[in-house]
Coordinates of C-alpha atoms in Angstrom, one line a residue:
X30 CA 62.9 61.2 71.7
X31 CA 65.1 61.4 68.6
X32 CA 63.4 58.4 67.1
X33 CA 60.0 60.0 67.6
X34 CA 61.0 63.1 65.6
X35 CA 62.3 60.9 62.8
X36 CA 59.3 58.6 62.5
X37 CA 58.8 58.0 58.8
X38 CA 62.4 58.7 58.1
X39 CA 64.3 56.4 60.4
X40 CA 63.5 52.7 60.7
X41 CA 61.9 51.8 64.1
X42 CA 61.9 48.1 65.1
X43 CA 60.6 48.6 68.6
X44 CA 57.5 50.9 68.6
X45 CA 57.5 51.1 72.4
X46 CA 60.0 53.9 72.2
X47 CA 57.3 56.1 70.7
X48 CA 55.1 56.0 73.7
X49 CA 51.7 54.4 74.3
X50 CA 49.7 57.1 72.5
X51 CA 51.6 56.8 69.2
X52 CA 51.7 53.0 69.6
X53 CA 47.9 52.9 69.7
X54 CA 47.6 55.3 66.7
X55 CA 49.9 53.2 64.6
X56 CA 47.8 50.1 65.5
X57 CA 44.6 51.8 64.4
X58 CA 46.3 52.9 61.2
X59 CA 47.1 49.3 60.3
X60 CA 43.5 48.4 61.1
X61 CA 42.1 51.1 58.8
X62 CA 44.5 50.1 56.0
X63 CA 43.2 46.5 55.9
X64 CA 39.6 47.4 56.9
X65 CA 38.1 48.3 53.5
X66 CA 39.2 45.2 51.7
X67 CA 38.6 42.8 54.6
X68 CA 35.0 43.7 55.1
X69 CA 34.3 43.9 51.4
X70 CA 34.8 40.1 50.9
X71 CA 31.9 39.2 53.3
X72 CA 29.7 41.8 51.7
X73 CA 30.3 40.3 48.3
X74 CA 29.9 36.7 49.4
X75 CA 27.2 36.8 52.1
X76 CA 29.5 35.7 54.9
X77 CA 29.3 37.3 58.4
X78 CA 31.2 40.6 58.8
X79 CA 31.5 40.1 62.6
X80 CA 33.0 36.6 62.1
X81 CA 35.3 38.0 59.4
X82 CA 36.7 40.6 61.7
X83 CA 37.1 38.1 64.5
X84 CA 39.1 35.7 62.5
X85 CA 41.1 38.4 60.7
X86 CA 42.4 39.3 64.2
X87 CA 42.7 35.7 65.5
X88 CA 44.3 34.6 62.2
X89 CA 46.9 37.4 62.4
X90 CA 47.7 36.4 66.0
X91 CA 48.1 32.8 65.1
X92 CA 50.3 33.7 62.1
X93 CA 52.6 35.7 64.4
X94 CA 52.8 32.9 67.0
X95 CA 53.8 30.3 64.3
X96 CA 56.3 32.7 62.7
X97 CA 58.0 33.3 66.0
X98 CA 56.5 36.8 66.4
X99 CA 59.0 38.2 63.9
X100 CA 57.0 39.0 60.7
X101 CA 55.0 42.3 60.7
X102 CA 52.2 41.0 58.6
X103 CA 48.4 41.4 58.9
X104 CA 46.1 38.7 57.6
X105 CA 42.9 40.0 56.0
X106 CA 40.2 38.5 53.7
X107 CA 41.5 37.0 50.5
X108 CA 39.9 38.1 47.2
X109 CA 41.4 35.2 45.3
X110 CA 38.8 32.8 46.7
X111 CA 35.8 35.0 45.6
X112 CA 35.5 32.9 42.4
X113 CA 35.2 29.8 44.5
X114 CA 32.5 31.2 46.8
X115 CA 30.5 32.5 43.8
X116 CA 30.8 29.2 42.0
X117 CA 29.2 27.3 44.9
X118 CA 26.8 30.0 46.2
X119 CA 26.2 32.4 43.3
X120 CA 23.3 34.1 45.1
X121 CA 24.9 34.1 48.6
X122 CA 22.7 31.1 49.6
X123 CA 23.6 30.5 53.3
X124 CA 23.3 26.7 53.0
X125 CA 25.6 26.6 50.0
X126 CA 28.2 29.0 51.6
X127 CA 28.9 26.3 54.2
X128 CA 30.1 24.0 51.4
X129 CA 32.2 26.7 49.9
X130 CA 33.7 27.3 53.3
X131 CA 34.6 23.6 53.6
X132 CA 36.3 23.8 50.2
X133 CA 38.3 26.9 51.4
X134 CA 39.3 25.1 54.6
X135 CA 40.7 22.2 52.5
X136 CA 42.5 24.8 50.3
X137 CA 44.1 26.2 53.5
X138 CA 45.5 22.7 54.3
X139 CA 47.3 22.8 50.9
X140 CA 49.6 25.5 52.5
X141 CA 50.6 22.9 55.0
X142 CA 51.5 20.5 52.2
X143 CA 53.6 23.1 50.5
X144 CA 55.3 24.1 53.8
X145 CA 56.3 20.5 54.4
X146 CA 57.6 20.1 50.8
X147 CA 59.6 23.3 51.2
X148 CA 61.2 22.1 54.4
X149 CA 61.7 18.5 53.1
X150 CA 63.0 19.1 49.6
X151 CA 63.9 22.8 49.3
X152 CA 61.8 25.5 47.6
X153 CA 63.5 25.3 44.2
X154 CA 62.3 21.7 43.6
X155 CA 58.7 22.6 44.4
X156 CA 58.5 25.9 42.6
X157 CA 59.2 24.5 39.2
X158 CA 55.6 23.4 39.0
X159 CA 54.3 26.9 39.5
X160 CA 56.1 29.2 37.1
X161 CA 54.6 32.6 36.1
X162 CA 53.3 31.1 32.8
X163 CA 50.9 29.1 35.0
X164 CA 50.2 31.4 38.0
X165 CA 49.8 34.6 35.8
X166 CA 46.9 33.3 33.7
X167 CA 45.2 31.7 36.7
X168 CA 45.2 35.1 38.4
X169 CA 43.9 36.8 35.2
X170 CA 41.1 34.3 35.0
X171 CA 40.1 34.7 38.6
X172 CA 39.5 38.5 38.1
X173 CA 37.7 38.1 34.8
X174 CA 35.4 35.4 36.1
X175 CA 34.2 37.8 38.8
X176 CA 33.5 40.7 36.5
X177 CA 29.9 39.8 35.8
X178 CA 28.8 40.2 39.5
X179 CA 30.6 43.6 39.8
X180 CA 28.7 45.0 36.7
X181 CA 25.4 43.6 38.0
X182 CA 25.8 45.3 41.4
X183 CA 26.8 48.6 39.6
X184 CA 23.7 48.5 37.5
X185 CA 21.5 49.0 40.6
X186 CA 22.7 52.6 40.7
X187 CA 25.5 53.6 38.3
X188 CA 25.7 57.1 39.8
X189 CA 26.9 55.7 43.2
X190 CA 29.0 53.1 41.6
X191 CA 30.9 55.7 39.5
X192 CA 31.4 57.9 42.5
X193 CA 33.0 55.0 44.4
X194 CA 35.1 54.1 41.4
X195 CA 36.3 57.8 40.9
X196 CA 37.2 58.2 44.5
X197 CA 39.3 55.0 44.5
X198 CA 41.1 55.9 41.3
X199 CA 41.8 59.5 42.4
X200 CA 43.1 58.5 45.8
X201 CA 45.2 55.7 44.3
X202 CA 46.8 57.9 41.6
X203 CA 47.0 61.3 43.1
X204 CA 46.8 60.6 46.9
X205 CA 49.7 61.2 49.2
X206 CA 50.7 59.4 52.4
X207 CA 47.9 57.4 54.0
X208 CA 45.4 58.6 51.4
X209 CA 47.3 56.5 48.9
X210 CA 47.4 53.6 51.3
X211 CA 43.6 53.3 51.9
X212 CA 41.9 54.2 48.7
X213 CA 39.3 51.5 49.1
X214 CA 38.3 52.6 52.6
X215 CA 38.0 56.2 51.4
X216 CA 36.0 55.2 48.4
X217 CA 33.6 53.4 50.7
X218 CA 33.3 56.2 53.2
X219 CA 32.8 59.0 50.7
X220 CA 30.3 57.2 48.5
X221 CA 28.5 55.7 51.6
X222 CA 28.1 59.2 53.1
X223 CA 26.8 60.5 49.8
X224 CA 24.3 57.6 49.6
X225 CA 23.1 58.3 53.2
X226 CA 22.4 62.0 52.4
X227 CA 20.4 61.0 49.4
X228 CA 18.4 58.4 51.4
X229 CA 19.7 55.2 49.9
X230 CA 20.8 53.7 53.2
X231 CA 18.2 51.8 55.3
X232 CA 18.9 53.0 58.8
X233 CA 16.2 50.8 60.4
X234 CA 18.4 47.7 60.4
X235 CA 21.2 49.8 62.0
X236 CA 19.0 51.1 64.7
X237 CA 17.7 47.6 65.5
X238 CA 21.1 46.0 65.8
X239 CA 22.4 45.5 69.4
X240 CA 25.7 47.1 70.5
X241 CA 27.1 43.8 71.8
X242 CA 26.8 40.3 70.5
X243 CA 28.7 37.1 69.9
X244 CA 30.4 37.0 66.4
X245 CA 29.9 33.3 65.7
X246 CA 26.6 31.7 64.7
X247 CA 26.9 27.9 64.9
X248 CA 24.4 27.4 62.2
X249 CA 26.7 29.3 59.8
X250 CA 29.8 27.2 60.6
X251 CA 31.0 24.1 58.7
X252 CA 30.5 22.0 61.7
X253 CA 26.7 22.4 61.4
X254 CA 26.8 20.4 58.1
X255 CA 27.9 17.3 60.0
X256 CA 25.7 17.7 63.1
X257 CA 22.3 18.9 61.7
X258 CA 21.7 16.2 59.2
X259 CA 21.9 18.3 56.1
X260 CA 25.1 17.0 54.5
X261 CA 25.3 16.5 50.8
X262 CA 28.5 14.4 50.1
X263 CA 28.5 15.1 46.4
X264 CA 28.3 18.9 46.9
X265 CA 31.0 18.7 49.6
X266 CA 33.4 16.9 47.2
X267 CA 32.5 19.2 44.3
X268 CA 33.2 22.2 46.5
X269 CA 36.6 20.9 47.5
X270 CA 37.6 20.1 44.0
X271 CA 36.4 23.4 42.7
X272 CA 38.2 25.6 45.3
X273 CA 41.4 23.7 46.2
X274 CA 43.1 24.6 42.9
X275 CA 42.8 28.3 43.7
X276 CA 45.3 27.8 46.5
X277 CA 48.0 27.3 43.9
X278 CA 47.7 31.0 43.0
X279 CA 47.2 32.2 46.6
X280 CA 50.3 30.3 47.9
X281 CA 52.4 32.1 45.2
X282 CA 50.8 35.4 46.3
X283 CA 51.8 34.6 49.9
X284 CA 55.5 34.1 48.8
X285 CA 55.4 37.4 47.0
X286 CA 53.9 39.2 50.0
X287 CA 56.5 37.8 52.4
X288 CA 59.2 38.8 49.9
X289 CA 57.8 42.3 49.7
X290 CA 57.7 42.6 53.5
X291 CA 61.3 41.4 53.7
X292 CA 62.4 44.0 51.2
X293 CA 60.5 46.7 52.9
X294 CA 61.8 46.0 56.4
X295 CA 65.3 44.9 55.4
X296 CA 65.1 41.6 57.2
X297 CA 65.2 38.2 55.4
X298 CA 62.0 36.6 56.7
X299 CA 62.2 33.9 54.0
X300 CA 65.2 32.6 55.9
X301 CA 64.1 33.3 59.4
X302 CA 61.5 32.3 60.5
X303 CA 61.3 30.7 57.0
X304 CA 58.7 30.3 54.3
X305 CA 57.6 27.0 55.8
X306 CA 56.6 28.8 59.0
X307 CA 54.8 31.7 57.3
X308 CA 53.0 29.3 54.9
X309 CA 52.0 27.2 57.9
X310 CA 50.6 30.3 59.7
X311 CA 48.7 31.5 56.7
X312 CA 47.2 28.1 55.9
X313 CA 46.1 27.3 59.4
X314 CA 44.6 30.8 59.7
X315 CA 42.6 30.2 56.5
X316 CA 41.4 26.8 57.6
X317 CA 40.4 28.0 61.0
X318 CA 38.5 31.0 59.7
X319 CA 36.7 29.0 57.0
X320 CA 35.5 26.3 59.4
X321 CA 33.8 29.0 61.5
X322 CA 32.2 30.7 58.5
X323 CA 34.7 33.5 57.8
X324 CA 36.6 34.2 54.5
X325 CA 40.0 32.8 53.7
X326 CA 42.9 34.8 55.1
X327 CA 45.9 36.2 53.3
X328 CA 48.8 38.5 54.0
X329 CA 47.8 42.0 53.1
X330 CA 49.8 44.3 50.8
X331 CA 47.9 47.3 52.2
X332 CA 49.7 46.9 55.5
X333 CA 53.0 46.5 53.8
X334 CA 52.3 49.9 52.3
X335 CA 51.8 51.3 55.8
X336 CA 55.1 49.8 56.9
X337 CA 56.8 51.5 54.0
X338 CA 55.1 54.8 54.8
X339 CA 55.8 54.9 58.6
X340 CA 59.0 52.9 58.7
X341 CA 57.8 51.4 62.0
X342 CA 58.5 47.7 61.6
X343 CA 57.5 46.4 65.0
X344 CA 55.2 43.3 64.8
X345 CA 53.7 44.4 68.1
X346 CA 51.9 47.2 66.3
X347 CA 50.3 44.6 63.9
X348 CA 49.2 42.5 66.8
X349 CA 47.5 45.5 68.4
X350 CA 45.6 46.1 65.2
X351 CA 44.5 42.4 65.3
X352 CA 43.3 42.7 68.9
X353 CA 41.2 45.8 68.0
X354 CA 39.7 43.8 65.1
X355 CA 38.7 41.1 67.5
X356 CA 37.0 43.7 69.8
X357 CA 35.1 45.2 66.9
X358 CA 33.7 41.8 66.0
X359 CA 31.7 41.7 69.2
X360 CA 29.7 44.8 68.0
X361 CA 26.7 43.8 65.8
X362 CA 25.7 47.5 65.3
X363 CA 29.1 48.1 63.7
X364 CA 28.5 45.2 61.3
X365 CA 25.0 46.5 60.6
X366 CA 26.4 49.8 59.4
X367 CA 28.6 48.0 56.9
X368 CA 25.8 45.6 55.8
X369 CA 23.5 48.5 55.0
X370 CA 25.9 49.7 52.3
X371 CA 24.1 50.0 48.9
X372 CA 24.9 47.3 46.4
X373 CA 26.0 49.9 43.8
X374 CA 28.8 51.0 46.1
X375 CA 29.9 47.4 46.5
X376 CA 29.8 47.0 42.7
X377 CA 31.8 50.1 42.1
X378 CA 34.6 49.1 44.5
X379 CA 34.6 45.5 43.3
X380 CA 34.7 46.6 39.6
X381 CA 38.1 48.2 40.4
X382 CA 39.3 45.3 42.6
X383 CA 38.4 42.6 40.2
X384 CA 40.1 44.4 37.3
X385 CA 43.2 44.9 39.5
X386 CA 43.3 41.1 40.2
X387 CA 43.5 40.4 36.5
X388 CA 46.0 43.2 36.1
X389 CA 48.2 41.7 38.7
X390 CA 48.2 38.5 36.7
X391 CA 49.2 40.4 33.6
X392 CA 52.0 42.2 35.5
X393 CA 53.2 38.8 36.8
X394 CA 53.6 37.6 33.2
X395 CA 55.2 40.8 31.9
X396 CA 57.6 41.4 34.8
X397 CA 58.9 37.9 34.7
X398 CA 59.3 38.1 30.9
X399 CA 57.5 34.9 30.0
X400 CA 58.6 34.1 26.4
X401 CA 55.4 33.8 24.3
X402 CA 57.4 33.2 21.2
X403 CA 57.5 29.6 22.5
X404 CA 54.5 27.6 21.4
X405 CA 54.5 25.6 24.7
X406 CA 54.0 28.8 26.8
X407 CA 51.2 30.0 24.5
X408 CA 49.5 26.6 24.8
X409 CA 49.8 26.6 28.6
X410 CA 48.4 30.1 29.0
X411 CA 45.7 29.6 26.4
X412 CA 44.3 26.5 27.9
X413 CA 44.2 28.0 31.4
X414 CA 42.4 31.1 30.2
X415 CA 39.9 29.5 27.8
X416 CA 39.0 26.6 30.2
X417 CA 38.7 28.9 33.2
X418 CA 36.5 31.5 31.6
X419 CA 34.7 29.4 29.0
X420 CA 33.5 26.7 31.5
X421 CA 32.5 29.4 34.0
X422 CA 30.2 31.2 31.4
X423 CA 28.9 28.0 29.7
X424 CA 25.3 26.9 30.1
X425 CA 26.3 24.3 32.7
X426 CA 28.8 26.6 34.6
X427 CA 31.0 23.6 35.4
X428 CA 32.2 20.2 34.2
X429 CA 30.0 17.4 35.6
X430 CA 31.2 13.8 35.9
X431 CA 30.8 10.7 38.1
X432 CA 33.4 9.8 40.7
X433 CA 32.7 6.6 42.7
X434 CA 29.0 7.0 42.1
X435 CA 29.0 10.7 43.2
X436 CA 28.1 13.5 40.8
X437 CA 31.0 16.0 40.8
X438 CA 31.0 19.5 39.4
X439 CA 34.5 20.9 38.4
X440 CA 34.6 24.7 38.0
X441 CA 36.4 26.5 35.3
X442 CA 39.1 27.8 37.6
X443 CA 39.8 24.3 38.9
X444 CA 39.9 22.8 35.5
X445 CA 42.1 25.5 33.9
X446 CA 44.5 25.5 36.9
X447 CA 45.0 21.7 36.9
X448 CA 45.3 21.5 33.1
X449 CA 47.8 24.4 33.1
X450 CA 50.0 22.8 35.8
X451 CA 50.0 19.4 34.0
X452 CA 50.7 20.8 30.6
X453 CA 53.6 22.9 32.0
X454 CA 55.0 19.8 33.7
X455 CA 54.9 17.5 30.6
X456 CA 55.5 19.8 27.6
X457 CA 59.2 20.1 26.5
X458 CA 61.3 23.3 26.1
X459 CA 60.7 24.7 29.6
X460 CA 62.0 28.2 30.5
X461 CA 64.0 26.6 33.3
X462 CA 66.2 23.6 34.0
X463 CA 67.7 21.9 37.0
X464 CA 71.4 21.1 36.8
X465 CA 73.2 18.4 38.8
X466 CA 74.7 19.5 42.1
X467 CA 78.4 20.4 41.9
X468 CA 81.1 20.1 44.6
X469 CA 80.7 22.9 47.1
X470 CA 77.4 23.8 45.6
X471 CA 74.8 25.0 48.2
X472 CA 71.9 23.5 46.4
X473 CA 70.1 22.9 43.1
X474 CA 71.3 25.2 40.4
X475 CA 68.2 26.7 38.9
X476 CA 68.7 28.6 35.6
X477 CA 66.0 30.6 33.9
X478 CA 66.1 32.0 30.5
X479 CA 64.2 35.2 29.4
X480 CA 64.6 36.9 32.8
X481 CA 64.4 35.7 36.3
X482 CA 61.1 35.5 38.2
X483 CA 61.2 36.8 41.8
X484 CA 59.7 33.6 43.0
X485 CA 62.4 31.5 41.3
X486 CA 65.1 33.8 42.7
X487 CA 63.6 33.2 46.2
X488 CA 63.6 29.4 45.6
X489 CA 67.1 29.4 44.4
X490 CA 68.5 31.6 47.1
X491 CA 66.7 30.3 50.2
X492 CA 65.4 26.9 49.3
X493 CA 68.2 24.8 50.8
X494 CA 68.6 27.1 53.8
X495 CA 65.0 26.3 54.8
X496 CA 65.8 22.6 54.2
X497 CA 68.7 22.8 56.6
X498 CA 66.5 24.3 59.3

């Protein structure tokens, strides 16, 4: 009983000591923490909300299984891939979304490649190709490329949009406890309620929706492309080449999230179960979700905030939240309530979120002290930003070229990412260098000037431990 009194003050690694009632409440709390952001992605892209909830739950359970049930992480919808969805299906066209989902599924497989490289060569040898001077500008460009759609949605009703924006900002800056953890959800609830009172919510679609239904529509899965005779090989290849490079940024995000969870819980999850296992779980969850028409998955910072708030670190609580998400996915009426949300509210919430995506990229560059007095760093960042944004807003919207007789469209994000990675690899005067192994040395000695990046510290400290596993 002493642990129950000290909840929020004393770390609890087995939530069963709290009793079944509190255990369920904690699970619901994690569900609410991820809920606002997770359902916003299908609203923005046109994907199914029911399918999204189903594979957020199933993806989380798969991640826990592959990471030995040790890491208290929840997998929700990834915002990083929004630019990819909107490049392929700018108007939420159902037939085009299938190709975008195929591209995201391929991007998920990149996690498996990185996991293999981490285990085979050690993280430090792989991470040198993804320093902050590359990943930071990529993240900045992703947010800026999405800004147009947010403003267009807001313009349908700026009053509702501003209300949603103000609620999110107020809760995030001045909120305490759970209010600060779920500002997106509160922004949606308050502005939605206001819109309903004013008559902006179409209740007919909500009333017509059944209470129970299967969350997967075969015609909205990637498999239907190959079985219903509507496959466009050129578009399939273009979608893959457009979206796969986004995974370079999301994989770095994953490493940062696992680091944050390790720091919060006080357990080194980068060593046990290891980054190769967590990457494997995240990647497979993303591929599985995408094949069935759900958004890409990613480990959620919102749920890490809940861990920090409650100090209840039991992964069983996360798995309970995942199971509840799966149950909700079988209720079409619940999804109809979300789909009836006015576009202006979606625009207001996304305006904040897209800006925060870019701000995270800026913070990544600032906190790791990228030295922009060096011309090579300026060139790398400049090429990523100009190509990513310029190509996206050009008249063509992409680079078009022929590959083996197939017309390929290469998006701005894809072009900027690949050019940035290549320039960083070949230009001299890098911010880091690899020394030769010394006697009794535990691994590659990675030295970084102008401040150490968290990602590089992880690579240096744990890379060869993963290799030995």
